[in-house]
PDB file of C-alpha atoms in Angstrom:
ATOM      1  CA  MET C   3      -5.654  18.106  -6.688  1.00 78.00           C
ATOM      2  CA  LYS C   4      -7.432  18.183  -3.328  1.00 88.00           C
ATOM      3  CA  ASN C   5      -8.309  14.456  -3.672  1.00 89.00           C
ATOM      4  CA  CYS C   6      -4.737  13.580  -4.617  1.00 89.00           C
ATOM      5  CA  ILE C   7      -3.457  15.305  -1.414  1.00 93.00           C
ATOM      6  CA  LYS C   8      -6.089  13.486   0.625  1.00 93.00           C
ATOM      7  CA  ILE C   9      -5.016  10.145  -0.810  1.00 93.00           C
ATOM      8  CA  LEU C  10      -1.281  10.930  -0.046  1.00 92.00           C
ATOM      9  CA  GLY C  11      -2.326  11.890   3.439  1.00 93.00           C
ATOM     10  CA  PHE C  12      -3.851   8.509   3.928  1.00 94.00           C
ATOM     11  CA  ALA C  13      -0.724   6.956   2.500  1.00 94.00           C
ATOM     12  CA  LEU C  14       1.465   8.849   4.978  1.00 94.00           C
ATOM     13  CA  LEU C  15      -0.783   7.831   7.882  1.00 95.00           C
ATOM     14  CA  ALA C  16      -0.518   4.267   6.758  1.00 94.00           C
ATOM     15  CA  GLU C  17       3.255   4.582   6.642  1.00 94.00           C
ATOM     16  CA  ALA C  18       3.377   5.933  10.163  1.00 95.00           C
ATOM     17  CA  LEU C  19       0.987   3.298  11.624  1.00 95.00           C
ATOM     18  CA  THR C  20       2.593   0.328   9.848  1.00 94.00           C
ATOM     19  CA  LEU C  21       6.111   1.435  10.914  1.00 92.00           C
ATOM     20  CA  PHE C  22       4.853   1.523  14.491  1.00 91.00           C
ATOM     21  CA  VAL C  23       3.339  -1.997  14.113  1.00 90.00           C
ATOM     22  CA  ASN C  24       6.492  -3.282  12.516  1.00 87.00           C
ATOM     23  CA  LEU C  25       8.708  -1.969  15.275  1.00 85.00           C
ATOM     24  CA  THR C  26       6.357  -3.159  17.929  1.00 83.00           C
ATOM     25  CA  LEU C  27       6.139  -6.674  16.608  1.00 79.00           C
ATOM     26  CA  SER C  28       9.773  -6.943  15.532  1.00 68.00           C
ATOM     27  CA  PHE C  29      10.803  -8.470  18.949  1.00 66.00           C
ATOM     28  CA  SER C  30      10.167 -11.928  17.530  1.00 68.00           C
ATOM     29  CA  GLY C  31      12.151 -13.239  14.563  1.00 71.00           C
ATOM     30  CA  SER C  32       9.850 -16.209  14.003  1.00 78.00           C
ATOM     31  CA  ALA C  33       8.369 -16.792  10.615  1.00 79.00           C
ATOM     32  CA  PHE C  34       4.885 -16.892  12.142  1.00 84.00           C
ATOM     33  CA  MET C  35       5.287 -13.461  13.689  1.00 83.00           C
ATOM     34  CA  ARG C  36       6.662 -12.084  10.397  1.00 83.00           C
ATOM     35  CA  MET C  37       3.605 -13.485   8.502  1.00 87.00           C
ATOM     36  CA  LEU C  38       1.247 -12.064  11.131  1.00 88.00           C
ATOM     37  CA  CYS C  39       2.897  -8.680  10.972  1.00 89.00           C
ATOM     38  CA  SER C  40       2.816  -8.810   7.168  1.00 90.00           C
ATOM     39  CA  ALA C  41      -0.962  -9.411   7.284  1.00 92.00           C
ATOM     40  CA  CYS C  42      -1.486  -6.707   9.785  1.00 92.00           C
ATOM     41  CA  THR C  43       0.540  -4.061   7.999  1.00 94.00           C
ATOM     42  CA  VAL C  44      -0.853  -4.731   4.555  1.00 95.00           C
ATOM     43  CA  GLY C  45      -4.343  -4.830   6.053  1.00 95.00           C
ATOM     44  CA  ILE C  46      -3.762  -1.399   7.699  1.00 95.00           C
ATOM     45  CA  LEU C  47      -2.611   0.012   4.309  1.00 95.00           C
ATOM     46  CA  CYS C  48      -5.576  -1.401   2.458  1.00 96.00           C
ATOM     47  CA  GLY C  49      -7.973  -0.193   5.096  1.00 94.00           C
ATOM     48  CA  LEU C  50      -6.629   3.378   5.286  1.00 95.00           C
ATOM     49  CA  MET C  51      -6.511   3.687   1.442  1.00 96.00           C
ATOM     50  CA  ALA C  52     -10.072   2.376   1.186  1.00 95.00           C
ATOM     51  CA  GLN C  53     -11.106   4.934   3.745  1.00 94.00           C
ATOM     52  CA  GLY C  54      -9.621   7.674   1.574  1.00 94.00           C
ATOM     53  CA  GLY C  55     -11.389   6.363  -1.539  1.00 94.00           C
ATOM     54  CA  TYR C  56     -14.652   6.017   0.546  1.00 94.00           C
ATOM     55  CA  SER C  57     -14.508   9.651   1.769  1.00 94.00           C
ATOM     56  CA  ILE C  58     -13.791  11.061  -1.705  1.00 94.00           C
ATOM     57  CA  GLY C  59     -16.763   8.991  -3.061  1.00 93.00           C
ATOM     58  CA  ASN C  60     -19.006  10.452  -0.392  1.00 92.00           C
ATOM     59  CA  ILE C  61     -18.040  13.899  -1.377  1.00 92.00           C
ATOM     60  CA  ASP C  62     -18.615  13.115  -5.080  1.00 91.00           C
ATOM     61  CA  ARG C  63     -21.990  11.504  -4.293  1.00 91.00           C
ATOM     62  CA  LYS C  64     -23.103  14.574  -2.397  1.00 92.00           C
ATOM     63  CA  ALA C  65     -22.009  16.718  -5.377  1.00 90.00           C
ATOM     64  CA  LYS C  66     -24.311  14.488  -7.550  1.00 90.00           C
ATOM     65  CA  LYS C  67     -21.405  13.053  -9.584  1.00 89.00           C
ATOM     66  CA  THR C  68     -21.703   9.606 -11.081  1.00 88.00           C
ATOM     67  CA  PHE C  69     -19.105   6.844 -11.054  1.00 88.00           C
ATOM     68  CA  HIS C  70     -16.386   6.988 -13.684  1.00 89.00           C
ATOM     69  CA  PHE C  71     -13.939   4.199 -13.868  1.00 93.00           C
ATOM     70  CA  GLY C  72     -11.222   6.529 -15.090  1.00 91.00           C
ATOM     71  CA  LYS C  73     -11.465   8.782 -11.960  1.00 92.00           C
ATOM     72  CA  ALA C  74     -11.426   5.776  -9.683  1.00 93.00           C
ATOM     73  CA  PHE C  75      -8.469   4.267 -11.458  1.00 96.00           C
ATOM     74  CA  LEU C  76      -6.504   7.503 -11.350  1.00 94.00           C
ATOM     75  CA  LEU C  77      -7.190   7.951  -7.642  1.00 94.00           C
ATOM     76  CA  GLY C  78      -6.050   4.367  -7.020  1.00 95.00           C
ATOM     77  CA  LEU C  79      -3.032   4.782  -9.181  1.00 96.00           C
ATOM     78  CA  TRP C  80      -2.130   7.919  -7.217  1.00 95.00           C
ATOM     79  CA  GLY C  81      -2.402   5.932  -4.048  1.00 95.00           C
ATOM     80  CA  SER C  82      -0.156   3.200  -5.400  1.00 96.00           C
ATOM     81  CA  ALA C  83       2.319   5.487  -7.158  1.00 96.00           C
ATOM     82  CA  PRO C  84       4.795   5.940  -4.269  1.00 95.00           C
ATOM     83  CA  TYR C  85       5.051   2.142  -3.792  1.00 96.00           C
ATOM     84  CA  PHE C  86       5.491   1.550  -7.554  1.00 96.00           C
ATOM     85  CA  ILE C  87       8.127   4.258  -7.730  1.00 96.00           C
ATOM     86  CA  LEU C  88      10.073   2.767  -4.888  1.00 96.00           C
ATOM     87  CA  THR C  89       9.771  -0.778  -6.174  1.00 96.00           C
ATOM     88  CA  ILE C  90      11.029   0.323  -9.548  1.00 96.00           C
ATOM     89  CA  ALA C  91      13.954   1.967  -7.846  1.00 96.00           C
ATOM     90  CA  LEU C  92      14.576  -1.437  -6.080  1.00 95.00           C
ATOM     91  CA  ILE C  93      14.559  -3.148  -9.532  1.00 95.00           C
ATOM     92  CA  LEU C  94      17.123  -0.530 -10.731  1.00 95.00           C
ATOM     93  CA  SER C  95      19.256  -1.231  -7.605  1.00 94.00           C
ATOM     94  CA  LYS C  96      19.102  -5.004  -8.121  1.00 92.00           C
ATOM     95  CA  ASN C  97      20.392  -4.430 -11.735  1.00 92.00           C
ATOM     96  CA  GLY C  98      23.245  -2.206 -10.454  1.00 89.00           C
ATOM     97  CA  MET C  99      21.951   1.124 -11.627  1.00 93.00           C
ATOM     98  CA  ILE C 100      21.486   2.433  -8.056  1.00 90.00           C
ATOM     99  CA  SER C 101      23.435   1.540  -4.952  1.00 89.00           C
ATOM    100  CA  ASP C 102      23.071  -2.146  -3.790  1.00 86.00           C
ATOM    101  CA  ASN C 103      22.360  -0.800  -0.293  1.00 90.00           C
ATOM    102  CA  TYR C 104      19.048   0.698  -1.458  1.00 92.00           C
ATOM    103  CA  TYR C 105      17.100  -2.225  -0.130  1.00 91.00           C
ATOM    104  CA  ARG C 106      17.560  -1.113   3.440  1.00 89.00           C
ATOM    105  CA  TYR C 107      16.027   2.278   2.585  1.00 91.00           C
ATOM    106  CA  TYR C 108      13.237   0.516   0.658  1.00 93.00           C
ATOM    107  CA  LYS C 109      12.235  -1.403   3.698  1.00 90.00           C
ATOM    108  CA  LEU C 110      11.809   1.836   5.704  1.00 89.00           C
ATOM    109  CA  LEU C 111      10.191   3.822   2.984  1.00 92.00           C
ATOM    110  CA  CYS C 112       7.638   1.024   2.278  1.00 93.00           C
ATOM    111  CA  ALA C 113       6.749   0.397   5.853  1.00 92.00           C
ATOM    112  CA  PRO C 114       3.633  -1.632   4.987  1.00 94.00           C
ATOM    113  CA  PHE C 115       5.752  -4.138   3.202  1.00 93.00           C
ATOM    114  CA  LEU C 116       8.562  -4.183   5.652  1.00 90.00           C
ATOM    115  CA  ALA C 117       7.645  -7.600   7.238  1.00 89.00           C
ATOM    116  CA  VAL C 118       7.117  -9.000   3.624  1.00 91.00           C
ATOM    117  CA  CYS C 119      10.596  -7.797   2.735  1.00 90.00           C
ATOM    118  CA  ASN C 120      12.014  -9.530   5.801  1.00 86.00           C
ATOM    119  CA  LEU C 121      10.293 -12.779   4.758  1.00 88.00           C
ATOM    120  CA  ILE C 122      11.630 -12.330   1.160  1.00 90.00           C
ATOM    121  CA  SER C 123      15.244 -11.555   2.159  1.00 86.00           C
ATOM    122  CA  ASP C 124      16.839 -10.942   5.510  1.00 80.00           C
ATOM    123  CA  GLY C 125      19.815  -9.180   3.885  1.00 82.00           C
ATOM    124  CA  ILE C 126      20.356  -5.477   3.445  1.00 85.00           C
ATOM    125  CA  SER C 127      21.436  -5.548  -0.213  1.00 89.00           C
ATOM    126  CA  SER C 128      19.247  -5.494  -3.307  1.00 90.00           C
ATOM    127  CA  SER C 129      21.183  -8.365  -4.840  1.00 88.00           C
ATOM    128  CA  GLY C 130      19.706 -10.693  -2.158  1.00 88.00           C
ATOM    129  CA  VAL C 131      16.222 -10.099  -3.417  1.00 92.00           C
ATOM    130  CA  SER C 132      14.928 -12.776  -5.790  1.00 92.00           C
ATOM    131  CA  ALA C 133      12.945 -12.071  -8.931  1.00 93.00           C
ATOM    132  CA  MET C 134       9.964 -13.782  -7.310  1.00 95.00           C
ATOM    133  CA  GLY C 135      10.349 -11.414  -4.327  1.00 94.00           C
ATOM    134  CA  ILE C 136      10.143  -8.486  -6.609  1.00 95.00           C
ATOM    135  CA  ILE C 137       7.021  -9.881  -8.312  1.00 96.00           C
ATOM    136  CA  VAL C 138       5.473 -10.346  -4.899  1.00 96.00           C
ATOM    137  CA  LEU C 139       6.299  -6.670  -4.018  1.00 96.00           C
ATOM    138  CA  LEU C 140       4.878  -5.474  -7.339  1.00 96.00           C
ATOM    139  CA  ILE C 141       1.661  -7.260  -6.732  1.00 97.00           C
ATOM    140  CA  LEU C 142       1.413  -5.781  -3.242  1.00 96.00           C
ATOM    141  CA  CYS C 143       1.890  -2.371  -4.865  1.00 96.00           C
ATOM    142  CA  CYS C 144      -1.442  -2.953  -6.567  1.00 97.00           C
ATOM    143  CA  LEU C 145      -3.395  -3.347  -3.378  1.00 96.00           C
ATOM    144  CA  PRO C 146      -3.800   0.369  -2.489  1.00 96.00           C
ATOM    145  CA  CYS C 147      -5.115   1.018  -6.036  1.00 97.00           C
ATOM    146  CA  ILE C 148      -7.664  -1.813  -5.799  1.00 97.00           C
ATOM    147  CA  SER C 149      -8.759  -0.751  -2.339  1.00 96.00           C
ATOM    148  CA  ILE C 150      -9.306   2.865  -3.341  1.00 96.00           C
ATOM    149  CA  MET C 151     -11.213   1.903  -6.481  1.00 96.00           C
ATOM    150  CA  ILE C 152     -13.529  -0.519  -4.641  1.00 95.00           C
ATOM    151  CA  ALA C 153     -14.235   1.807  -1.746  1.00 94.00           C
ATOM    152  CA  TYR C 154     -14.832   4.802  -4.108  1.00 94.00           C
ATOM    153  CA  LYS C 155     -17.287   2.830  -6.298  1.00 94.00           C
ATOM    154  CA  ILE C 156     -19.192   1.578  -3.163  1.00 93.00           C
ATOM    155  CA  SER C 157     -19.332   5.116  -1.743  1.00 93.00           C
ATOM    156  CA  ILE C 158     -20.457   6.838  -4.775  1.00 92.00           C
ATOM    157  CA  GLN C 159     -23.243   4.382  -5.270  1.00 89.00           C
ATOM    158  CA  GLY C 160     -24.500   5.367  -1.841  1.00 85.00           C
ATOM    159  CA  LYS C 161     -23.844   2.062  -0.124  1.00 81.00           C
ATOM    160  CA  ALA C 162     -22.582   1.905   3.438  1.00 76.00           C
ATOM    161  CA  ILE C 163     -19.497  -0.253   4.009  1.00 70.00           C
ATOM    162  CA  GLU C 164     -21.269  -1.969   6.881  1.00 70.00           C
ATOM    163  CA  ASP C 165     -24.043  -3.084   4.475  1.00 69.00           C
ATOM    164  CA  VAL C 166     -21.555  -4.576   2.042  1.00 64.00           C
ATOM    165  CA  MET C 167     -19.478  -6.295   4.708  1.00 64.00           C
ATOM    166  CA  TYR C 168     -22.271  -7.877   6.664  1.00 65.00           C
ATOM    167  CA  HIS C 169     -24.667  -8.989   3.920  1.00 58.00           C
TER     168      HIS C 169
END
């Protein structure tokens, strides 16, 4: 339970930081700035979620625990769950089961994907989001899970991230 709260804490920190970056870089409406902002915010999300997985892996390594794929996957799934839930709600909104205005709230609640959402559709209604756009958002929802799992495995094996990055 403590690990789940830690992962959610990193997710909330990512939300706050990426919302700040999005608001800071929103002065330019050019496609290049939107792509740059998308890369920055998704990178911030992945980095912070990886830090969460790495710190949990360090704690488990010090407690002499071994790597279990199931635990790493569940931690990753827990980190991606808020984004999957919100994207499923977006699909429901697109199909008319929730208000069509949900897309504007989705953009704010999924701050790491705000710039991506603006690239996909400038509108504020869910009906303006294409099926390909939703697929892209679902793929992006997998990134926190992957980041947590990789960092957890690296950490529990006793490797430093710097060694993995620079060798």
